[in-house]
Tab-separated table of C-alpha atoms and ligand atoms in Angstrom:
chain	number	residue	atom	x	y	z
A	1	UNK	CA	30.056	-16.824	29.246
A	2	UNK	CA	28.316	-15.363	26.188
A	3	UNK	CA	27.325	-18.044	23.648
A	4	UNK	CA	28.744	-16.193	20.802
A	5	UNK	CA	31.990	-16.280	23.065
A	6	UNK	CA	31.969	-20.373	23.210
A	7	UNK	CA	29.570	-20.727	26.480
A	8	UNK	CA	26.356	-22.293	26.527
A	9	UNK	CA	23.050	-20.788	25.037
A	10	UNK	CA	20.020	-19.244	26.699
A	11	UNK	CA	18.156	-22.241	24.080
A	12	UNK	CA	18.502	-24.413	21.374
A	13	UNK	CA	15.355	-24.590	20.062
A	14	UNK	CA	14.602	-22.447	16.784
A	15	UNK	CA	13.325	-19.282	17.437
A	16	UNK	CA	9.250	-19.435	16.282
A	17	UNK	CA	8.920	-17.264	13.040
A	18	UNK	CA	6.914	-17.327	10.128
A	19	UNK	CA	9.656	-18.922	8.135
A	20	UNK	CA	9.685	-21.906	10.190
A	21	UNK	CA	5.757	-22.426	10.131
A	22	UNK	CA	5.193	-20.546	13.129
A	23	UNK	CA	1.645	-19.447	12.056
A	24	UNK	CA	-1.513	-18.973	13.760
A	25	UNK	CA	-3.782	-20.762	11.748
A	26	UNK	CA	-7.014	-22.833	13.238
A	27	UNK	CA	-8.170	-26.063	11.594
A	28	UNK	CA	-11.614	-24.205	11.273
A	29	UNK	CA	-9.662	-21.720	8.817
A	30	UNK	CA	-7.832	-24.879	6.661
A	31	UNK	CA	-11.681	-26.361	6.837
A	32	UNK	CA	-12.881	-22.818	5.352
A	33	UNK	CA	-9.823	-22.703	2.603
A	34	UNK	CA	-10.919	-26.321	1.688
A	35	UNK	CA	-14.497	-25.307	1.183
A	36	UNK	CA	-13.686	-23.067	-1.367
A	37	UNK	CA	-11.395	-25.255	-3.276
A	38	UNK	CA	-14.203	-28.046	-3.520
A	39	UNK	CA	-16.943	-24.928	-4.678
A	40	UNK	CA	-15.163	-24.788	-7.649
A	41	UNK	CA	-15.890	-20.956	-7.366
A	42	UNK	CA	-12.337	-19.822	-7.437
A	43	UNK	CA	-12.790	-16.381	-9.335
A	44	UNK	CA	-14.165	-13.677	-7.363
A	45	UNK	CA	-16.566	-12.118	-10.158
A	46	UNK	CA	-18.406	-15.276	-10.885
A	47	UNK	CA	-22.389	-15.732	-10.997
A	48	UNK	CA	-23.411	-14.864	-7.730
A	49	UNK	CA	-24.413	-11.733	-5.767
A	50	UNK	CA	-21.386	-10.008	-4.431
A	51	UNK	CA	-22.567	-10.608	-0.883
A	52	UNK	CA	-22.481	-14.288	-1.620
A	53	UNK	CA	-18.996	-14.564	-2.768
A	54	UNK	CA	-15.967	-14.749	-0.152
A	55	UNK	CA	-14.295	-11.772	-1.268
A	56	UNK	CA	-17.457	-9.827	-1.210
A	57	UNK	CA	-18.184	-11.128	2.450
A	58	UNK	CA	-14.819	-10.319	3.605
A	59	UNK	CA	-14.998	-6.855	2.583
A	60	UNK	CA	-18.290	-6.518	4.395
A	61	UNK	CA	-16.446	-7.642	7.060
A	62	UNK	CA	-13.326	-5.662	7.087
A	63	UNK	CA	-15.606	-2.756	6.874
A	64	UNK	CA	-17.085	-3.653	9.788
A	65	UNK	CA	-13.684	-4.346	11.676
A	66	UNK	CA	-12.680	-0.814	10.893
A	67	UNK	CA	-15.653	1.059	10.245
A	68	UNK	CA	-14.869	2.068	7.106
A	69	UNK	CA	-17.269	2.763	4.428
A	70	UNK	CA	-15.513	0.675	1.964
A	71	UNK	CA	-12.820	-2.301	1.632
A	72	UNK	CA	-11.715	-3.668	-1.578
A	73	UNK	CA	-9.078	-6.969	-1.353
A	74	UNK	CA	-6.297	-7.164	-3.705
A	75	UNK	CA	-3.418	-9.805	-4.600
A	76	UNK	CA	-0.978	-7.797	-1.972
A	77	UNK	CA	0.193	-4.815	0.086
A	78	UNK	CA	2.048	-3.719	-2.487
A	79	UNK	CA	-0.764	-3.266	-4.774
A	80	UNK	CA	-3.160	-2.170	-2.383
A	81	UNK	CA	-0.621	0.796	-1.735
A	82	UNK	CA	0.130	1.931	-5.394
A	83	UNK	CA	-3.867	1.105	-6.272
A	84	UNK	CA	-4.710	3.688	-2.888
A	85	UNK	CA	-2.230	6.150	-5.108
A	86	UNK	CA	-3.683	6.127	-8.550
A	87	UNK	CA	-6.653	5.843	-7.630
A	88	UNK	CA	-6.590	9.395	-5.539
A	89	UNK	CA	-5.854	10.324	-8.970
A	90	UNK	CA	-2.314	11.409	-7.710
A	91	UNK	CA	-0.660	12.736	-11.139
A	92	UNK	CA	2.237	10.632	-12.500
A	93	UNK	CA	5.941	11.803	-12.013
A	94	UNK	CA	4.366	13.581	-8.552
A	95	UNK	CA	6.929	13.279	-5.693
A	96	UNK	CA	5.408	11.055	-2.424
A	97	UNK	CA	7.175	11.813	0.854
A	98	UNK	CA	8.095	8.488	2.271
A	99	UNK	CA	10.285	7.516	5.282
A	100	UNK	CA	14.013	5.994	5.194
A	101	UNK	CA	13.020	3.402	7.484
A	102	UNK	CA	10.677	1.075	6.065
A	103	UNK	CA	9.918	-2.133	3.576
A	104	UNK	CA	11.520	-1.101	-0.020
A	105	UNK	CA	7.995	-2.507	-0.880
A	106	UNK	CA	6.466	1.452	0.267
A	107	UNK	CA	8.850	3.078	-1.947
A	108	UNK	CA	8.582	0.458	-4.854
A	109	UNK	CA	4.216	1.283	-4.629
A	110	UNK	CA	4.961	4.479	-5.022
A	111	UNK	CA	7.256	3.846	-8.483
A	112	UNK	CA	4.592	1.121	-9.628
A	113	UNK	CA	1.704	4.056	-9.017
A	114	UNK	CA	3.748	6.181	-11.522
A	115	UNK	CA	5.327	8.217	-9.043
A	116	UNK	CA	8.293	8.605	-6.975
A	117	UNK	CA	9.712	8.703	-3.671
A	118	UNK	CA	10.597	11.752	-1.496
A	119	UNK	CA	12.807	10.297	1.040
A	120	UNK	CA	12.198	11.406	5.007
A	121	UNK	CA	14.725	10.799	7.894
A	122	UNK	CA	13.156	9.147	10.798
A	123	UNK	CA	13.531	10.256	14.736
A	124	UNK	CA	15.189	8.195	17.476
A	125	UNK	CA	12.434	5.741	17.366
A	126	UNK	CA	12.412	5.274	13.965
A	127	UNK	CA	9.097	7.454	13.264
A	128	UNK	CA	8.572	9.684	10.221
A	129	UNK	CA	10.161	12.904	11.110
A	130	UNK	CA	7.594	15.835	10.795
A	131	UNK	CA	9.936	18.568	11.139
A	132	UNK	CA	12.182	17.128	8.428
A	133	UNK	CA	9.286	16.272	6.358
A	134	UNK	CA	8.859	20.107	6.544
A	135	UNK	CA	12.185	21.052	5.554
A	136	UNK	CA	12.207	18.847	2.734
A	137	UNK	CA	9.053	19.937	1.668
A	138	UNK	CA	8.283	21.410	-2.267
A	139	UNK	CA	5.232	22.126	-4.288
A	140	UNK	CA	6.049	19.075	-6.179
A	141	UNK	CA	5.384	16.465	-3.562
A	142	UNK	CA	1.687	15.991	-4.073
A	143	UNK	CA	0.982	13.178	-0.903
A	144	UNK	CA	2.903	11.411	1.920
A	145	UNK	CA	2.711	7.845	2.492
A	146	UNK	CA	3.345	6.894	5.976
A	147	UNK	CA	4.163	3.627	7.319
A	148	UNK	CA	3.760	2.160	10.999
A	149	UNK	CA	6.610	0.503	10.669
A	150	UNK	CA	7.082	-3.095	12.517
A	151	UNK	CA	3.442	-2.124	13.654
A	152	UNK	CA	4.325	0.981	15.722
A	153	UNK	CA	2.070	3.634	14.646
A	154	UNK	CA	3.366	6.749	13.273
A	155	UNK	CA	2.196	9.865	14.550
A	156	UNK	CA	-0.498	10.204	12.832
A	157	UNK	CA	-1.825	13.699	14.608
A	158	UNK	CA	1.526	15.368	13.740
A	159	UNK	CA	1.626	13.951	10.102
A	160	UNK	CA	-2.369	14.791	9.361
A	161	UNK	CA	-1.774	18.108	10.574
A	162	UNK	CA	0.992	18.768	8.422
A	163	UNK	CA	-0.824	17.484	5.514
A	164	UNK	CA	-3.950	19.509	5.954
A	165	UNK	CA	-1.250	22.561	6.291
A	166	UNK	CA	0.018	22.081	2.900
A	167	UNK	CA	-2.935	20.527	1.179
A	168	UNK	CA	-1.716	16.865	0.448
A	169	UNK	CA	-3.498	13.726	1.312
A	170	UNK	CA	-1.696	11.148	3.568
A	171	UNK	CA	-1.723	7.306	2.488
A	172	UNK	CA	-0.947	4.809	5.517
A	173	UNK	CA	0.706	1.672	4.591
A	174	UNK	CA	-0.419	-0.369	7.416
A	175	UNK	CA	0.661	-3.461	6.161
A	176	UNK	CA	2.714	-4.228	9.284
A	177	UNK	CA	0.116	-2.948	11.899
A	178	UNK	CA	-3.450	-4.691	11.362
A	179	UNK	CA	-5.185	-4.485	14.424
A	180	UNK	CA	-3.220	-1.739	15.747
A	181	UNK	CA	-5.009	1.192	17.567
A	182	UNK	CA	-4.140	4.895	18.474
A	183	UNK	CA	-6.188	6.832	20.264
A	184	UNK	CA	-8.387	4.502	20.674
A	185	UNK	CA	-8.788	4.381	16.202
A	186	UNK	CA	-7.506	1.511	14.083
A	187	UNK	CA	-4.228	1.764	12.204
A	188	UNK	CA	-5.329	2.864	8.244
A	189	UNK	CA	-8.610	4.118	9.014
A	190	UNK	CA	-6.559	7.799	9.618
A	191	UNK	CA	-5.136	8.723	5.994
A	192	UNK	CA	-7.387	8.846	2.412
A	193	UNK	CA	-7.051	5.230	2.383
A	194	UNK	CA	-5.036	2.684	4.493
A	195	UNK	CA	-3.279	-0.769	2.821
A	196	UNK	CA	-2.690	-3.887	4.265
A	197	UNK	CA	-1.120	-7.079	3.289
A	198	UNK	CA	-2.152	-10.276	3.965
A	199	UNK	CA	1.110	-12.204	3.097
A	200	UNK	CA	2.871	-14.662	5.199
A	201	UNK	CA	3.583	-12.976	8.707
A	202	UNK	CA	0.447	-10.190	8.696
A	203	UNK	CA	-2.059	-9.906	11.371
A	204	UNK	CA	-4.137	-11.918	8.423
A	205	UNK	CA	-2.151	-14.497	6.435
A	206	UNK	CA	-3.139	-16.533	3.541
A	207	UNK	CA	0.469	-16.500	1.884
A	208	UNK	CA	-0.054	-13.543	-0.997
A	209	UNK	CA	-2.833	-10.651	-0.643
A	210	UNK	CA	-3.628	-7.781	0.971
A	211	UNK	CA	-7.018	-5.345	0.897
A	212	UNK	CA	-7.308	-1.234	1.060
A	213	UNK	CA	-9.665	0.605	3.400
A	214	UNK	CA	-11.194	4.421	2.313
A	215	UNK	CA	-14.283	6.277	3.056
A	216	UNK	CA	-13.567	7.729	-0.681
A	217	UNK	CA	-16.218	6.606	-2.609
A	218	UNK	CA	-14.693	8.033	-6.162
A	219	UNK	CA	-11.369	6.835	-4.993
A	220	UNK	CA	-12.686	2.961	-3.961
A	221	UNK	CA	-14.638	2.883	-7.135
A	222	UNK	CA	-11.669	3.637	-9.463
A	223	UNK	CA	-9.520	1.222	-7.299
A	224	UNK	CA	-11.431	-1.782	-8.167
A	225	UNK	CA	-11.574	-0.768	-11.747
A	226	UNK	CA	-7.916	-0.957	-11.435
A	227	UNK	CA	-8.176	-3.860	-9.551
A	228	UNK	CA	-9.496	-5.252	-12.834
A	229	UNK	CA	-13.331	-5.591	-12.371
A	230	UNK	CA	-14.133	-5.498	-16.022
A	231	UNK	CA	-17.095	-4.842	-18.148
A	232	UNK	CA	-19.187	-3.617	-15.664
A	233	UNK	CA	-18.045	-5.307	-12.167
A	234	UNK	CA	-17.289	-2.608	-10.437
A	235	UNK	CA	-21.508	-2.256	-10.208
A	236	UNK	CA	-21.390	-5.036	-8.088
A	237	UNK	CA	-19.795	-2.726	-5.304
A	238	UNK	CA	-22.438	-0.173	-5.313
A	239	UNK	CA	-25.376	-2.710	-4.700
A	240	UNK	CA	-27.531	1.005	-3.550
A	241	UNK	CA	-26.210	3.547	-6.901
A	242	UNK	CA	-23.902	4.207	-9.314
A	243	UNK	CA	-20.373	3.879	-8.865
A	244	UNK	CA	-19.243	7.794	-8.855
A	245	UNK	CA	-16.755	7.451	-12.027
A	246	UNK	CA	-17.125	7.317	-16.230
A	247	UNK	CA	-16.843	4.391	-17.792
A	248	UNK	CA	-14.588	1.310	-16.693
A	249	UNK	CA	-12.566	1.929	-19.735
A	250	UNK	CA	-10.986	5.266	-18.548
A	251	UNK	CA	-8.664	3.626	-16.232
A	252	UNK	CA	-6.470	0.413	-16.958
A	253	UNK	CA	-7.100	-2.804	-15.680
A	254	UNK	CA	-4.499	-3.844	-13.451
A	255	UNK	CA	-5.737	-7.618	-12.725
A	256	UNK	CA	-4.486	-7.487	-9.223
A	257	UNK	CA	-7.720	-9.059	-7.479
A	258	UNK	CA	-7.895	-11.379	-4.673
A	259	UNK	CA	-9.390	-14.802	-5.128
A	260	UNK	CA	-12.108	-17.009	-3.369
A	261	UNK	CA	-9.794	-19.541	-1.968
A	262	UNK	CA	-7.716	-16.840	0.274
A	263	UNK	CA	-10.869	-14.613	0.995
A	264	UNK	CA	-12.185	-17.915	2.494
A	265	UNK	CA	-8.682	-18.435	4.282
A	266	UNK	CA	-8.856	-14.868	5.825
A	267	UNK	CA	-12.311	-14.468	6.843
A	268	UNK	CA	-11.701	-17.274	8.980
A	269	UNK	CA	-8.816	-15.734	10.710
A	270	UNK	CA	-10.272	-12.451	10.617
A	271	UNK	CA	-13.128	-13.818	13.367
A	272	UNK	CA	-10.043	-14.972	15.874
A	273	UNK	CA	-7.691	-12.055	15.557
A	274	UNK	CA	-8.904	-10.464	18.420
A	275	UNK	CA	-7.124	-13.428	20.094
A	276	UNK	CA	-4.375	-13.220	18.580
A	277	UNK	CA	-3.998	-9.625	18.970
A	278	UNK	CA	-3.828	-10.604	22.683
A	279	UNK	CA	-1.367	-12.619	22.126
A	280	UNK	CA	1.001	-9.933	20.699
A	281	UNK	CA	-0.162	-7.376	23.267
A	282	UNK	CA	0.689	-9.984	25.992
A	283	UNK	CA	3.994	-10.910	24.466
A	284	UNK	CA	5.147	-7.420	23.770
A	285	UNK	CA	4.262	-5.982	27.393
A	286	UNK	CA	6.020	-9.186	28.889
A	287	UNK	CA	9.357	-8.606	26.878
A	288	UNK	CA	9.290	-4.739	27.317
A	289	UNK	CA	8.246	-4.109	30.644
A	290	UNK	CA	11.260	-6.507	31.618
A	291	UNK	CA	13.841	-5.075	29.868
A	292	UNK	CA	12.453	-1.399	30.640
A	293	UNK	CA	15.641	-0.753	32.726
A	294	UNK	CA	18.516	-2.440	30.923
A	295	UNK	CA	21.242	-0.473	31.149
A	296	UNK	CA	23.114	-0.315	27.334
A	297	UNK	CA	19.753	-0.573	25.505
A	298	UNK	CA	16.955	2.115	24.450
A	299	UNK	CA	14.078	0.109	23.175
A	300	UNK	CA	11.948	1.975	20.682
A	301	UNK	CA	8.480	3.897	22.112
A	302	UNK	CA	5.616	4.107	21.045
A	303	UNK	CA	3.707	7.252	20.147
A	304	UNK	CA	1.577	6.501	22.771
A	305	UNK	CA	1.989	3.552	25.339
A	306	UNK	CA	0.223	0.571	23.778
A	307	UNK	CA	0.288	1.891	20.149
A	308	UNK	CA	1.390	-1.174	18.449
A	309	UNK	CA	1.044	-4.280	17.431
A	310	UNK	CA	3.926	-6.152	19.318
A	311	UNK	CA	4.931	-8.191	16.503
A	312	UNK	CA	8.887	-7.009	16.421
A	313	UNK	CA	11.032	-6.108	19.880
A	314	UNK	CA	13.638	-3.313	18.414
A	315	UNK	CA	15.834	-1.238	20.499
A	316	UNK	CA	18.958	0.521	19.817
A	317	UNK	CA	22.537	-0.218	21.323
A	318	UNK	CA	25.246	2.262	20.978
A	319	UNK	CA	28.830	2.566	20.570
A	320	UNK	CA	28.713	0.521	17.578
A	321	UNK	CA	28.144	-2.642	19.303
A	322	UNK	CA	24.631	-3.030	17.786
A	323	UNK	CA	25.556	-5.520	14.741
A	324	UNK	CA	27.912	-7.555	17.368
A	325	UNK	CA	24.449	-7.216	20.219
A	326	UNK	CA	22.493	-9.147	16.874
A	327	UNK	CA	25.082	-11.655	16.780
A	328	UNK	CA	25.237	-12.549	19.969
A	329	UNK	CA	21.644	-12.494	20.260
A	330	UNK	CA	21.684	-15.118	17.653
A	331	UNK	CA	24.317	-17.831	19.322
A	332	UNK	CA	22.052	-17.285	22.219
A	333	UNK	CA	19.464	-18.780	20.252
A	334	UNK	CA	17.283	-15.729	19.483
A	335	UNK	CA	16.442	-14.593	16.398
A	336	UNK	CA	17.586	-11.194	15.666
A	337	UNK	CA	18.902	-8.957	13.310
A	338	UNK	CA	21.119	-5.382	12.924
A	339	UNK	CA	18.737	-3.526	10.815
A	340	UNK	CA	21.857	-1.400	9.846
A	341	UNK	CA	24.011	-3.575	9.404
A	342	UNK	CA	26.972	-3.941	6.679
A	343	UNK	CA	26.997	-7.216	6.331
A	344	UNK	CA	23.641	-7.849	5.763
A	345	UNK	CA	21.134	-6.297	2.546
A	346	UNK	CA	18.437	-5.519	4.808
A	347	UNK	CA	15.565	-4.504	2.486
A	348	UNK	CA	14.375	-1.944	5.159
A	349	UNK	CA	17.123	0.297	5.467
A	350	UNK	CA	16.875	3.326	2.402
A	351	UNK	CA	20.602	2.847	1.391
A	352	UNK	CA	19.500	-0.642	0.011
A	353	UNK	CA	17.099	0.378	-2.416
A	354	UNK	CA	19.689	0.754	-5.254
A	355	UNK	CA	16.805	1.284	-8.018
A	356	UNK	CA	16.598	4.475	-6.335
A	357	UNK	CA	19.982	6.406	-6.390
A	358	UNK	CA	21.597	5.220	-10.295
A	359	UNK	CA	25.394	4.671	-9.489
A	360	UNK	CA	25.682	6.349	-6.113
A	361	UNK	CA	27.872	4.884	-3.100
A	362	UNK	CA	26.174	3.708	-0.112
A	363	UNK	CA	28.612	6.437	2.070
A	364	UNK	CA	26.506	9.261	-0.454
A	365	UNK	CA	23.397	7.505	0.070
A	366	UNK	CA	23.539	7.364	3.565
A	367	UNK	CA	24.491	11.122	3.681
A	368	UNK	CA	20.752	11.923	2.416
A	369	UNK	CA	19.194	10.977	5.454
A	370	UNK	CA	22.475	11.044	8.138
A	371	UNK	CA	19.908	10.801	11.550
A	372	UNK	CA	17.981	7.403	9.723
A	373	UNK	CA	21.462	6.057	8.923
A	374	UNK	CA	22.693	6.647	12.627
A	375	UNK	CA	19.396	5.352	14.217
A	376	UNK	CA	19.461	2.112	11.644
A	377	UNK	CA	23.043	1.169	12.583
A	378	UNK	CA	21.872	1.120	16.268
A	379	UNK	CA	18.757	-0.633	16.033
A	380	UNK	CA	18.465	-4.393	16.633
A	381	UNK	CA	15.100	-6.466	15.711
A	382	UNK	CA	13.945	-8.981	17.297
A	383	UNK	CA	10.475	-10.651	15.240
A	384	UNK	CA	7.584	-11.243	18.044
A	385	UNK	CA	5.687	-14.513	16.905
A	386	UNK	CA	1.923	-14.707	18.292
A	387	UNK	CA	2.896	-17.987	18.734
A	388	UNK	CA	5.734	-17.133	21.166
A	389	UNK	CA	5.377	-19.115	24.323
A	390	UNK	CA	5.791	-16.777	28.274
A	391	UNK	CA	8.601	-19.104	28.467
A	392	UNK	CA	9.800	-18.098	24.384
A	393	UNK	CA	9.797	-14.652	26.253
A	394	UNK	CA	11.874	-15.001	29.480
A	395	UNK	CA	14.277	-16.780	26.772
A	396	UNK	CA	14.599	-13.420	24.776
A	397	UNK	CA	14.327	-11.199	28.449
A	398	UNK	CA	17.488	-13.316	29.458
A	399	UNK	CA	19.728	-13.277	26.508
A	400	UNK	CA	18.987	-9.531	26.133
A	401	UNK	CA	20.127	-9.086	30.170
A	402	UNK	CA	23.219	-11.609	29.461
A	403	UNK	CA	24.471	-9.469	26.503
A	404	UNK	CA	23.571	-6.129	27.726
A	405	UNK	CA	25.494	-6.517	30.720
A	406	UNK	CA	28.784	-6.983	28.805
A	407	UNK	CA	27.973	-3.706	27.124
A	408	UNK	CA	27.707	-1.703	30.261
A	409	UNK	CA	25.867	1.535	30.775
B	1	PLP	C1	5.769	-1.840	5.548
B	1	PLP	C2	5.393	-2.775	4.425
B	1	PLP	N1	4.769	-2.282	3.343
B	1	PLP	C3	4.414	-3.070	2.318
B	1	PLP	C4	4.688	-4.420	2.330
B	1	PLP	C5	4.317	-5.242	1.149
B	1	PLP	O1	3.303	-6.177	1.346
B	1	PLP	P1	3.159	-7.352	0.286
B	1	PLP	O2	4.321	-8.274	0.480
B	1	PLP	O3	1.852	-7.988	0.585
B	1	PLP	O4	3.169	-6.714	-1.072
B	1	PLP	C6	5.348	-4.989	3.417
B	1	PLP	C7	5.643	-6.440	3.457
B	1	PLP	O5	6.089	-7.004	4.412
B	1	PLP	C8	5.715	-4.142	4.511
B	1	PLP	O6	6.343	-4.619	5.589
């Protein structure tokens, strides 16, 4: 019998997440967060060469990682997504196309840059849809930021094709999807710039932060103005020239810098996510390959097989049974969650994001993007620690086999 029906569950033991401490942090990177705190050195714009500081050190390294030309790390994703847009020098009051289906922190960089959001409906797995993007399309949306959302990577040939055709420049918000490749090219190294975050349950995680990536020289340069590298600072990130802009008092000063202490933290985890990228990759083939054939269930695809980072399970369930799948899920001692659910203000779904539509209804709201609403309702997440255990897995492989074979075909 179905735990959510009285029998017993698949476990008892919490489901690892973030939440609940399930972090992949080494004692070499609490040693390396500790050495910072005793330097005293907190501030990142302090007497020493920029190559001797932390967050001068990580950005050498992060441009490394992704062979960009330049990194600049900020106090989140957020910012490193609106700093990305005014920096590009993307005119206030511009429209930025931006999918239905993703963190209401994409469409809230996009107000904080000045600017604001053209919504986009998504396809069947949940991917910014190109053709719609098209019809949608005016001379007033001046960029699109795309998101690979729950680390899947968009389709970033389609999108950068479309861009070129009408002459915009494409942002990624790759908060969700460090580490993540397509064709064989890392996640944010596609668009003008690409943002991560390095908050809680990121590829990187040192509680609050997050760090851009560009080959724009002019457009890196007035992001760490922006940043808030005063009087001068931003010199320190052209060690070779000039920085290509005026004067550091054209632009305001945002003060939305990282510090030592969690540059420290995440250059330490930066040299062991390759391992913990495995983990994910393991985890996510494990669970997927498994449940490939469940009949009731159509788990999202990727782009390309292998094109993300395997931190969230989501697949859709029909017939309106997908809030009741997430529920059941849950007795069985799985973490999941309806992302389209009623009874539940999921921050990812666009009908949620009130400080966008004034005094609309939710039933008018939904009616903007009707395919998003219908794919949302159906699609159940399931968060994909690192730290997930084989056995974790064949937990969340049999509680998705128990449920889906009340649902039937
Ligand atoms: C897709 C996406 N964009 C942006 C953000 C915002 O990142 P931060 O919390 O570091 O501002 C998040 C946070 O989870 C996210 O999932």
């Amino acid at each position: 019998m179905l735990a959510i029906d009285g029998g017993d569950p698949i476990r008892r033991s919490p489901w690892p997440t973030y939440d609940k401490g399930a972090v992949h942090v080494h004692p070499d990177d609490e040693e390396a967060a500790i050495r910072a705190i005793r330097s005293h050195l907190y501030f990142r714009y302090d007497y020493r060469p920029e190559q001797e500081t932390e967050c001068g050190r990580f950005e050498a390294e992060l441009c490394d990682y992704f062979g960009t030309r330049h990194a600049l790390a900020v106090s989140s994703g957020t910012t490193a997504i609106a700093l990305s847009i005014m920096a590009a020098g993307i005119p206030p009051g511009s429209l930025i196309a931006c999918q239905g289906f993703t963190f209401v922190a994409s469409p809230s960089a996009i107000t904080l840059a000045g600017c604001r959001p053209l919504l986009v409906e998504v396809d069947q797995n949940l991917q910014l849809d190109v053709e719609d993007l098209r019809r949608r399309w005016s001379p007033e949306v001046k960029a699109i930021l795309v998101v690979h959302m729950r680390g899947f990577a968009a389709d970033m040939e389609a999108i950068t094709r479309f861009a070129t055709e009408v002459g915009v420049p494409v942002f990624e918000d790759a908060v969700p999807a460090m580490g993540a490749e397509l064709h064989g090219r890392k996640l944010g190294t596609f668009g003008l710039a690409g943002a991560f975050s390095t908050q809680s349950d990121k590829s990187l995680n040192c509680g609050e932060g997050g760090f851009l990536v560009t080959d724009d020289s002019t457009l890196f340069a007035r992001a760490v103005v922006l940043s808030g590298a005063y009087e001068g600072r931003v010199r320190r990130h052209f060690p070779d020239g000039l920085p290509p802009i005026g004067t550091d008092l054209d632009l305001p000063l945002l003060s939305f810098r990282m510090d030592e202490i969690r540059a420290a933290l995440l250059r330490s985890e930066l040299a062991r996510l390759p391992s913990r990228l495995e983990l994910f990759r393991r985890n996510y083939a494990y669970v997927s390959g498994e449940l490939a054939d469940v009949p009731g269930i159509r788990i999202r695809r990727p782009v390309e097989p292998g094109a993300c980072l395997g931190e969230a399970f989501i697949f859709r369930v029909g017939g309106g049974l997908a809030e009741w799948f997430a529920r059941a899920l849950c007795c069985e001692g799985i973490d999941a969650r309806n992302l389209g659910s009623g009874a539940d203000t999921n921050v990812r779904v666009f009908w949620n994001w009130r400080f966008l539509f004034g005094d609309r209804t939710v039933p008018e709201i939904k009616a903007l993007l009707p395919a998003t609403s219908r794919y949302l309702e159906d699609a159940v997440d399931v968060p994909l620690s690192s730290s997930l255990t084989l056995e974790d897995c064949d937990h969340l492989i049999a509680a998705v086999r128990k449920i889906a074979s009340r649902v039937g075909p």
